Coordinates of C-alpha atoms and ligand atoms in Angstrom, one line a residue:
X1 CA 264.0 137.4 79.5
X2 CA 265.9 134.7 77.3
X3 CA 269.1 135.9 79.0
X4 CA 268.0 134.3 82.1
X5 CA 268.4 131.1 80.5
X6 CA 268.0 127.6 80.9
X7 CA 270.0 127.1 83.9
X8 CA 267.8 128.6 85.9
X9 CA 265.0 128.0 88.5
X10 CA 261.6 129.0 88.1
X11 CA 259.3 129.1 91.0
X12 CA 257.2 130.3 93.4
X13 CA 257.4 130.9 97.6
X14 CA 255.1 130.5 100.8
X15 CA 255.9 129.8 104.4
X16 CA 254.6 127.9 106.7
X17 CA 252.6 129.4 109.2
X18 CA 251.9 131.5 106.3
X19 CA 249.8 128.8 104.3
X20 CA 250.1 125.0 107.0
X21 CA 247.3 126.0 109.7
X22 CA 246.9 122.9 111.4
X23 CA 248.9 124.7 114.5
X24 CA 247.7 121.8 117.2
X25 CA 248.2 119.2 114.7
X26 CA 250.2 115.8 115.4
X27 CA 252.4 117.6 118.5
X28 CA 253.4 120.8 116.8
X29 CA 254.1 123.1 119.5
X30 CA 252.8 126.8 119.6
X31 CA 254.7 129.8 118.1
X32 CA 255.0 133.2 119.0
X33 CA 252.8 133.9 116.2
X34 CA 250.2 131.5 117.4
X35 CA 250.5 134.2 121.0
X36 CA 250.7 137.0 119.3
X37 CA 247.9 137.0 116.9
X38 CA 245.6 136.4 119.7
X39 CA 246.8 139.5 121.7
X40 CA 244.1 142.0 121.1
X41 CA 244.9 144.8 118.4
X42 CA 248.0 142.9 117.1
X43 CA 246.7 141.7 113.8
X44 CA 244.0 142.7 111.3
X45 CA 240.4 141.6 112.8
X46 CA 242.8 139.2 115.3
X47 CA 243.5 136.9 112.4
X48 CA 246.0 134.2 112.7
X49 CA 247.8 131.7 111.0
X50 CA 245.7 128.8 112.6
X51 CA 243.9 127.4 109.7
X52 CA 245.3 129.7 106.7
X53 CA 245.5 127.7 103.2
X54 CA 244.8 124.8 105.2
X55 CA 248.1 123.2 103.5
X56 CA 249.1 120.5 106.1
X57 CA 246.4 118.6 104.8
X58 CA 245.9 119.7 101.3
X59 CA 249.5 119.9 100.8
X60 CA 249.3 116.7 97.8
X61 CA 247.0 119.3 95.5
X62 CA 248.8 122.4 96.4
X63 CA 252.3 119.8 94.8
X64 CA 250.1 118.9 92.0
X65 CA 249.3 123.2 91.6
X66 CA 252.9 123.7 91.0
X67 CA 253.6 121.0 89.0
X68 CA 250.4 122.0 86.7
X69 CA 252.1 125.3 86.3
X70 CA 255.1 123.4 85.0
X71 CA 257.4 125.0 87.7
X72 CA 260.8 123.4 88.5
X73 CA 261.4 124.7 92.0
X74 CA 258.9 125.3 95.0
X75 CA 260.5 127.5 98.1
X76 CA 259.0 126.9 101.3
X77 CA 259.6 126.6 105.0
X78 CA 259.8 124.1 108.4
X79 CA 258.0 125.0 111.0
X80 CA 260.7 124.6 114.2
X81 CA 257.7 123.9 116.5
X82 CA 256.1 121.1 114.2
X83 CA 259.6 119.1 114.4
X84 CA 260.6 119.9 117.7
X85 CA 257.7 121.5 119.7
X86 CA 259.9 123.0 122.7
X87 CA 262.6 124.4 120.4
X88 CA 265.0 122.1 122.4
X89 CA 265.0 118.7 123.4
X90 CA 262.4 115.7 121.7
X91 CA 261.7 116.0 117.9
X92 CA 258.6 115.4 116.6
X93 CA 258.3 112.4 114.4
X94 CA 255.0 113.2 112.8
X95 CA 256.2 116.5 111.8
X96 CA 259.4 115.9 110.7
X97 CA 257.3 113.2 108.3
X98 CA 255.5 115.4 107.5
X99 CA 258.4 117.3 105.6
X100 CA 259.6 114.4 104.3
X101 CA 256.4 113.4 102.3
X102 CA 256.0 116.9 100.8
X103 CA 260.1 116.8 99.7
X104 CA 259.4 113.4 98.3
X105 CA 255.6 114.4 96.6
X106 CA 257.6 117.5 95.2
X107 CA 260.3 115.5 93.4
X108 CA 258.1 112.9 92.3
X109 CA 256.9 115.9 90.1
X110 CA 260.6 117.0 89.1
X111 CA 260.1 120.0 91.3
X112 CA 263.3 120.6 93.3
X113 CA 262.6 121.5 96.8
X114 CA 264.3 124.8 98.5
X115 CA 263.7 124.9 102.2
X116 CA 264.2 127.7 104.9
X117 CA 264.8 126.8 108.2
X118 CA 263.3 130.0 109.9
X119 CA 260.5 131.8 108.6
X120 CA 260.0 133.7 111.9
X121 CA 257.9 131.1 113.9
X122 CA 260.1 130.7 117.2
X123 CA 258.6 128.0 119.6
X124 CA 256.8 129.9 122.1
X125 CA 258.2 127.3 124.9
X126 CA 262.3 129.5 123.8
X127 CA 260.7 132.8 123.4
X128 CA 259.9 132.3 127.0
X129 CA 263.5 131.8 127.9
X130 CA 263.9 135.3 126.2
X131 CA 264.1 134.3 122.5
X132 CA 266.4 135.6 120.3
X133 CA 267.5 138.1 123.0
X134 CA 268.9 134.8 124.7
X135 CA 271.9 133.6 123.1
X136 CA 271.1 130.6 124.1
X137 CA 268.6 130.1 121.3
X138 CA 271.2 130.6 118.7
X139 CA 272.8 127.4 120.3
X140 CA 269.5 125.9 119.9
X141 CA 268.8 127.0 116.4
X142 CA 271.9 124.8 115.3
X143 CA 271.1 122.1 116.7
X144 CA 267.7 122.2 114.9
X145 CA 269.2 123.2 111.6
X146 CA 272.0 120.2 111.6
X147 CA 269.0 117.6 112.7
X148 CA 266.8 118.8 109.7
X149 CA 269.9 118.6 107.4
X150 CA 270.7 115.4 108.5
X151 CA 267.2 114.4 107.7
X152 CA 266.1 116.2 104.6
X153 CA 269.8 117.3 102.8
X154 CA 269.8 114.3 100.5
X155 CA 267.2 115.5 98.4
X156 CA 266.6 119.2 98.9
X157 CA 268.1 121.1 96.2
X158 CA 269.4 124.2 99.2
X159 CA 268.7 124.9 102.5
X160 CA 268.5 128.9 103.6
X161 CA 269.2 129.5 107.7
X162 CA 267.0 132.3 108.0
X163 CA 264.5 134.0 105.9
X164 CA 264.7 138.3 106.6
X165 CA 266.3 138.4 109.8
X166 CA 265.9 142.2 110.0
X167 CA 262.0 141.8 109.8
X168 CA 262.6 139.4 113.2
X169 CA 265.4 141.9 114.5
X170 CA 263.2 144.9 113.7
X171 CA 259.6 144.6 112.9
X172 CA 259.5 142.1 115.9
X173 CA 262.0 143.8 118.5
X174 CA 262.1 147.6 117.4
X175 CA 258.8 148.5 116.3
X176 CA 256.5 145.9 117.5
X177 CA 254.8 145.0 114.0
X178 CA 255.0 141.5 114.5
X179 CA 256.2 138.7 117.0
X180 CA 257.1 138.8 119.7
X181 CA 256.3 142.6 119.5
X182 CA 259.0 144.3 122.0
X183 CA 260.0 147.7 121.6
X184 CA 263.0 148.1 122.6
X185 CA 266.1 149.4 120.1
X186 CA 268.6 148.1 121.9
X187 CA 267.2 144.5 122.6
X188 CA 266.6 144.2 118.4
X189 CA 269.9 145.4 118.0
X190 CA 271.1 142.3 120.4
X191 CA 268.6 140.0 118.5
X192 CA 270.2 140.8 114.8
X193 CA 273.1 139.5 116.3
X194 CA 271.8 136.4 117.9
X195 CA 270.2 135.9 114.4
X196 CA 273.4 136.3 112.4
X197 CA 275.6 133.9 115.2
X198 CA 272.6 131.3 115.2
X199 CA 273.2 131.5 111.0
X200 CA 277.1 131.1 111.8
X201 CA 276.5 128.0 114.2
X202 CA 273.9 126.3 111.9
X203 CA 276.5 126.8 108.9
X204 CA 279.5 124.9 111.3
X205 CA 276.9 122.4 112.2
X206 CA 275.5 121.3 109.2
X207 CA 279.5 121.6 107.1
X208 CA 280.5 119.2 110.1
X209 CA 277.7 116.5 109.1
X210 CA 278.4 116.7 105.8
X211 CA 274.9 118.5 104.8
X212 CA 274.6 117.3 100.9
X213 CA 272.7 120.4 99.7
X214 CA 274.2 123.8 99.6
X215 CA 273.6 126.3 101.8
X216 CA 272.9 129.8 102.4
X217 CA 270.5 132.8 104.1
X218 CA 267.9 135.2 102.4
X219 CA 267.9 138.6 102.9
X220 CA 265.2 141.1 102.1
X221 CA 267.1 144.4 100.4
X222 CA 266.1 147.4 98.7
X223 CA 268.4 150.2 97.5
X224 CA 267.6 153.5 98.8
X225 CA 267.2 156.5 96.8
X226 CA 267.5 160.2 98.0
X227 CA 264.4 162.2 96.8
X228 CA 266.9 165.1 95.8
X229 CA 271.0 165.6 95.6
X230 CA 270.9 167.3 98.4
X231 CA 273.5 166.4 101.0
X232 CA 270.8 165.8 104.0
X233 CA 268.9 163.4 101.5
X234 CA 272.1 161.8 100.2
X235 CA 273.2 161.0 103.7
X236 CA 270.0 160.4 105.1
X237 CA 270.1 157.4 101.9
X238 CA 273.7 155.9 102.9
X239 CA 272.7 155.7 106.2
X240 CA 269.4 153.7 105.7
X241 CA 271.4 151.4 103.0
X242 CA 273.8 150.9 106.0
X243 CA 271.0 149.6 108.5
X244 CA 268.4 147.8 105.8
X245 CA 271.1 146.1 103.9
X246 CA 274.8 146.2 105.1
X247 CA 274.0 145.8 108.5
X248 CA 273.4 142.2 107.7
X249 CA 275.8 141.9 104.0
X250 CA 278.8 143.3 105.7
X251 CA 279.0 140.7 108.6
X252 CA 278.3 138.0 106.4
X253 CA 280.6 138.9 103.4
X254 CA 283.3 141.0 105.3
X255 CA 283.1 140.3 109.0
X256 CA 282.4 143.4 110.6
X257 CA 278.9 145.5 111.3
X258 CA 279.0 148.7 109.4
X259 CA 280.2 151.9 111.6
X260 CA 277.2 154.4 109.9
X261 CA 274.6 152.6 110.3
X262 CA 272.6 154.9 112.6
X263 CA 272.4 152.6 115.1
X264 CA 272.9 153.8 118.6
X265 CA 273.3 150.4 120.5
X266 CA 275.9 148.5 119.5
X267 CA 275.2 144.6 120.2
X268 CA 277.5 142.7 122.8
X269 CA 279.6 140.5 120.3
X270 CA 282.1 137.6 121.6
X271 CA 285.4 136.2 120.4
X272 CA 284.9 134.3 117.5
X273 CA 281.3 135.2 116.5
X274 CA 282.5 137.0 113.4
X275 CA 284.5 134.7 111.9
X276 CA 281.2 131.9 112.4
X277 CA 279.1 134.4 111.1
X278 CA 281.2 134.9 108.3
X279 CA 281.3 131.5 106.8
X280 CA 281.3 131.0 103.4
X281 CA 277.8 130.4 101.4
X282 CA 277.0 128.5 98.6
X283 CA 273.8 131.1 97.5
X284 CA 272.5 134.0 99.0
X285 CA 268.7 134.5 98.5
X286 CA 267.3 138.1 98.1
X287 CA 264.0 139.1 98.2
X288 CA 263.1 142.1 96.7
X289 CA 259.9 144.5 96.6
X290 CA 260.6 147.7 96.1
X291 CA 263.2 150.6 96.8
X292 CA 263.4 153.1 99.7
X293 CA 262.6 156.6 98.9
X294 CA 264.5 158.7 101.4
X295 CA 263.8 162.5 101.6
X296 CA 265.1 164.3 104.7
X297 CA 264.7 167.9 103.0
X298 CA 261.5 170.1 103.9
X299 CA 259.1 169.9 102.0
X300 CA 259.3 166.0 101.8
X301 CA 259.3 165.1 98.4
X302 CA 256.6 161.8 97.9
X303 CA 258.2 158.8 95.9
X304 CA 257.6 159.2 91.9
X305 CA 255.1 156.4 91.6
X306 CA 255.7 156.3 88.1
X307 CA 254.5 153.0 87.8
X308 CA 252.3 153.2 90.9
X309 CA 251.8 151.1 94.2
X310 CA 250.4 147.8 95.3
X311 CA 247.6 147.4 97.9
X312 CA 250.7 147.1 100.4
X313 CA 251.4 150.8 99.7
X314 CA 254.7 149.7 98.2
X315 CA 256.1 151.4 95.2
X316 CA 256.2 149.4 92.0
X317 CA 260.0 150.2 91.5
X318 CA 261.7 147.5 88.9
X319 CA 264.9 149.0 87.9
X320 CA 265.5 148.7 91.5
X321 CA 266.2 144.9 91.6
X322 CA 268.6 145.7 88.6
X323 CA 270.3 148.6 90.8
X324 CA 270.2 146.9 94.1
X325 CA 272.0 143.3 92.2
X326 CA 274.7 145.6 90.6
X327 CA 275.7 147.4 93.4
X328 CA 275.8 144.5 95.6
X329 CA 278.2 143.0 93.2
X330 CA 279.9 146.4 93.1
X331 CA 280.3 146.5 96.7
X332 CA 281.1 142.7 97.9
X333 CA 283.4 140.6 96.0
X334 CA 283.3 137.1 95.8
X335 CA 279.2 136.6 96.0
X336 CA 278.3 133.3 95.8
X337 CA 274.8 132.7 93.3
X338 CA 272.1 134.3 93.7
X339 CA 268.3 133.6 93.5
X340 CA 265.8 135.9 93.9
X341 CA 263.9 133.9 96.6
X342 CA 260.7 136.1 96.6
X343 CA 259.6 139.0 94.8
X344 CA 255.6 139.7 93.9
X345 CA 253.2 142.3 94.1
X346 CA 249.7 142.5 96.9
X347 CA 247.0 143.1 94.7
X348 CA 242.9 144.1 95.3
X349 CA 242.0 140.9 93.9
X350 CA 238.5 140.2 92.9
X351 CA 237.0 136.6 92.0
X352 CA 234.2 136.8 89.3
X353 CA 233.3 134.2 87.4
X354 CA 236.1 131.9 88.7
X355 CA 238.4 134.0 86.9
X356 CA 241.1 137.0 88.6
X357 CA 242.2 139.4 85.9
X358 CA 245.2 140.7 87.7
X359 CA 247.1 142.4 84.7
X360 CA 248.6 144.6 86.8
X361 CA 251.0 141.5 88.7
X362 CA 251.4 140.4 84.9
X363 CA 252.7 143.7 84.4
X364 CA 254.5 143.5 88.2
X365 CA 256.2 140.2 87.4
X366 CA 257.4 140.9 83.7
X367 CA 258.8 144.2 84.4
X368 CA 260.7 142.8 87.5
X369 CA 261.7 139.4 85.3
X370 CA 263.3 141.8 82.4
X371 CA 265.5 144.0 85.5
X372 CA 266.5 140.2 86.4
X373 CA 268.0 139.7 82.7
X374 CA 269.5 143.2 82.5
X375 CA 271.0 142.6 86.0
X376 CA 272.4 138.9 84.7
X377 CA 273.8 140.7 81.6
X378 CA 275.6 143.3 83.9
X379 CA 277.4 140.3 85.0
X380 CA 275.3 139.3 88.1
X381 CA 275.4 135.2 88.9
X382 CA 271.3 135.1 89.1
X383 CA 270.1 131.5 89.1
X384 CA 266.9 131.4 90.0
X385 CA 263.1 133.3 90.6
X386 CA 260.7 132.6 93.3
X387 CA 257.6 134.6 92.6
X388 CA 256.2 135.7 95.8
X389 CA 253.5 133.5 96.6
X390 CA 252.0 130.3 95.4
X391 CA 248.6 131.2 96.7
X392 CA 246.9 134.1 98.9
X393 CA 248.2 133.4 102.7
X394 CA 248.6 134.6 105.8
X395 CA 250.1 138.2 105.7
X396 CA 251.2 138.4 109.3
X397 CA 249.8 141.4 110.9
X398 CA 247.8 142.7 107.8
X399 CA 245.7 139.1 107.9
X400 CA 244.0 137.9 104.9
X401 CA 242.9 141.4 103.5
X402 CA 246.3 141.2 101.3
X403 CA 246.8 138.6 98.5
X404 CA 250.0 137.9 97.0
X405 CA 248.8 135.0 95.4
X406 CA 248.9 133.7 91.7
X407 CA 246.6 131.7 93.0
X408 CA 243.3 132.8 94.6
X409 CA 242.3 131.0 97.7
X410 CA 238.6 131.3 98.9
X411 CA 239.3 130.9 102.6
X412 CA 235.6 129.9 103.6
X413 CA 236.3 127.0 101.1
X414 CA 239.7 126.7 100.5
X415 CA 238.5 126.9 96.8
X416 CA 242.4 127.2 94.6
X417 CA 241.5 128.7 91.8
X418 CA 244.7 130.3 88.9
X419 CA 244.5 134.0 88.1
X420 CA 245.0 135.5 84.8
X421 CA 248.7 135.9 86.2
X422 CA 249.4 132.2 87.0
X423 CA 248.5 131.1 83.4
X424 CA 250.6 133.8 82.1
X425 CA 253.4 132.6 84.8
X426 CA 253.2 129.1 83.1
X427 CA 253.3 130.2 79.8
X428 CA 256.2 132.6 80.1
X429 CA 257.9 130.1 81.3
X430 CA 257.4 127.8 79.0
X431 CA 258.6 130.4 76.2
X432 CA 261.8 131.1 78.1
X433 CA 263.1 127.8 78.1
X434 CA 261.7 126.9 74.8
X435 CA 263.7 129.7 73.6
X436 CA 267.0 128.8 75.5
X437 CA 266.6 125.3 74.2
X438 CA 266.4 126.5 70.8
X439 CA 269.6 128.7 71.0
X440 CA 271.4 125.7 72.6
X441 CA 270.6 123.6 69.9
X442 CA 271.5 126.3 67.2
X443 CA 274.9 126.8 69.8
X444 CA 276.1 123.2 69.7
X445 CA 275.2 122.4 65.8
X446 CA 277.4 125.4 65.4
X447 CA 280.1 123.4 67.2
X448 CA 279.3 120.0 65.9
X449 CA 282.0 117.8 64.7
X450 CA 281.8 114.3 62.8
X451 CA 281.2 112.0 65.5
X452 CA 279.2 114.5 67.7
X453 CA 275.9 113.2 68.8
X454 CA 273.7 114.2 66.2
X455 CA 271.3 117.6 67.0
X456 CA 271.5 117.8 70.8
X457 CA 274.1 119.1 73.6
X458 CA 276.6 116.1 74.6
X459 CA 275.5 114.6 77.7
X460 CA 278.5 116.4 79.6
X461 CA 276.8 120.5 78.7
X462 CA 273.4 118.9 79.1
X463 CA 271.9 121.7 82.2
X464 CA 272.6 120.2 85.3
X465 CA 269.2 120.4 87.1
X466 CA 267.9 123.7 86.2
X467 CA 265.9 124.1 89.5
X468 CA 269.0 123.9 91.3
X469 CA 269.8 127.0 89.4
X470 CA 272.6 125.1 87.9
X471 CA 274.6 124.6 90.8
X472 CA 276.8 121.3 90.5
X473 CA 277.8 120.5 93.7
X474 CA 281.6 121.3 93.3
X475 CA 280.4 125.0 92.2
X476 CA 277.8 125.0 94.9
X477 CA 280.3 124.8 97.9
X478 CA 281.4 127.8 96.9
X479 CA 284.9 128.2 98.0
Ligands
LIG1 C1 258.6 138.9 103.6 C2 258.2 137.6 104.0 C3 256.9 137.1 103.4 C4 255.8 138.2 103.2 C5 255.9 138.8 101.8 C6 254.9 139.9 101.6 O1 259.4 139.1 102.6 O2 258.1 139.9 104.2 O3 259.2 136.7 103.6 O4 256.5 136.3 104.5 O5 254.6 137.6 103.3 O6 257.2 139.3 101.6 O7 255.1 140.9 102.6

């Protein structure tokens, strides 16, 4: 893991109607998850995100959490209907203060704050002007992106657009998992698009003000493998690369939608959206799980699980963060940095004797940190790690039954209390950088001439702010 080096961010993830609660709070208008989770059968025992980790109000501690586990970057999201409860018109001065103490508590700490702008919680008052289907709301979506630029760019080290837009295009407008829960192909297929213009118009917006941080989109992306070498199963693979991943890469990174993607509605796209869709990013943020076992053959051939499953069902699959970074900078040239923005494991936690021995997300996390520094040694520009999450949360439609956390959260109490995994966290950190100091010491005596300042790295190769995964700004406009 030393190869990951000292310019580079170490963190953690949540989002906020994953862990804030408080959803009538100081004018934040509803979401659509706020409606959907109280449509019957939606979500696990009809669990919503309306108290969660409680973290509007215990937001000071959960800062003072990270900090304790000596972590340089926190990832986290703005809720669109705390700062502007209709989605258009009036913003919300308590919420917009709101963000504004936790960016300032979290670099009090020398934490570097990473923001997302959507983390799937549309106001309710646009989703009933048609949502994303409405291209309308893309319009919208800028304005809101350039206003919370304006407001917070000084001092967040990036700002991401959107976080997963195919889990909004397809788990909320395909197949009905989660908000607003249509089912209807052709509308998702309309609402990817919206997505990706919204991205393009926040991107011109925020350029156009002069936005201080730098600025990207995460993706989630998984490689697919085909269960044999059969033609069916090698197809059946390409294709489902083409709609998880290049569906949303391709327009970003080469202006176009792919032609096999399997998709049988084509979205309406206008002159011009292209070229805003494709403008150029200063990161891109992938979060990454697990692979995609394909196997069209008869009999289906079940995934290897050679290294098993987590509670989510999801094969534990590390070499596939180290084969999904390479081919990506195989296939698209001129990738701006990258940070792995979440990756993490569900796990059956148990709480005895206020202590979680979660080896198995030690094992998760290490095996998916050394793919990270065989993937930066193949010559992929990785900057940073956001472990996937802080604390237990909200997991959407599965409720609280799934915890993600390295932190355990009793959610009768809102007891915090650090797993075996969080300590582990800390201290591996620790070792990493203690490590990378030590070689650039060893580096730069190596190099030392008479008149050198004596032992340490002149001022001008000191790491620029590590938890900005080493982006100066120069480099983080990237070109
Ligand atoms: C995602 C979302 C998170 C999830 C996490 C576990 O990647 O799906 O960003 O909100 O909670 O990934 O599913």
């Amino acid at each position: 893991m030393r190869l990951l080096g000292r310019d580079f961010a170490w963190g953690v993830a949540t989002s906020a109607y994953q862990i804030e609660g408080a959803v009538d709070v100081d004018g934040r208008g509803p979401s659509i998850w706020d409606t959907f989770a109280r449509q019957p059968g939606r979500t696990v025992n009809g669990e919503s995100g309306a108290v969660a980790c409680d973290h509007y109000r215990r937001w000071a501690d959960d800062v003072a959490m990270i900090a304790g586990l000596g972590l340089d970057a926190y990832r986290f999201s703005i809720a669109w209907p705390r700062v502007q409860p209709q989605g258009r018109g009036a913003f919300n001065v308590k919420g917009l203060d709101f963000y504004d103490r936790l960016v300032d508590g979290l670099l009090e700490r020398g934490i570097a704050p990473h923001a997302t702008l959507y983390h799937w919680d549309l106001p309710q008052a646009l989703q009933d002007l048609g949502g994303w289907g409405n291209r309308d709301t893309a319009f919208h979506f800028a304005t809101y992106a350039d206003a919370i630029a304006r407001r917070l760019g000084d001092r967040l080290a990036s700002l991401a657009t959107h976080n997963e837009p195919w889990c909004t295009a397809v788990l909320g407008h395909e197949i009905g998992k989660f908000a607003p829960g249509d089912r209807e192909p052709q509308l998702a297929a309309q609402v990817s698009h919206h997505l990706l213009l919204s991205h393009g118009l926040a991107m011109s917006a925020m350029r156009a003000s002069g936005a201080a941080c730098p600025l990207g989109i995460v993706l989630n992306q998984s490689g697919t493998t085909p269960a044999t070498d059969s033609a069916a199963d090698r197809a059946a693979a390409a294709t489902e690369y083409a709609r998880f991943v290049r569906w949303y890469m391709d327009p970003l990174f080469l202006g176009r939608y792919p032609v096999d993607a399997g998709i049988a509605h084509y979205p309406e796209v206008r002159d011009g959206d292209m070229a805003l869709i494709q403008a150029p990013l200063d990161f891109l943020g992938v979060n990454f799980y697990t692979r995609i076992w394909v196997s069209r053959d008869r009999p289906e051939r079940p995934a290897p699980m050679a290294l098993g499953q987590t509670d989510m069902g999801w094969e534990v699959y590390p070499d596939g963060l180290r084969e999904l970074l390479v081919g990506l900078k195989d296939q698209y040239r001129d990738l701006p940095p990258i940070f792995i923005t979440e990756n993490g494991m569900a796990n059956a936690d148990t709480l005895a004797d206020g202590r979680v021995a979660d080896q198995a997300r030690i094992d998760y996390v290490r095996r998916h940190l050394e793919a990270l520094a065989q993937a930066k040694a193949a010559g992929v520009d990785v900057r940073g790690y956001f472990y996937w999450s802080l604390m237990d949360n909200y997991e959407w439609d599965s409720g609280y039954a799934k915890r993600f956390g390295l932190v355990h959260v009793d959610y009768a109490t809102q007891q915090r209390t650090l797993k075996d995994s969080a300590h582990w966290y800390r201290d591996t950190i620790a070792a990493v950088r203690h490590e990378g100091a030590r070689a650039d010491q060893a580096d730069a005596s190596d190099q030392a001439v008479p008149g050198d300042r004596v032992g340490g790295a002149s001022a001008a190769t000191a790491a620029p702010a590590a938890a900005t995964g080493g982006m100066t700004p120069a480099e983080a406009h990237h070109g």
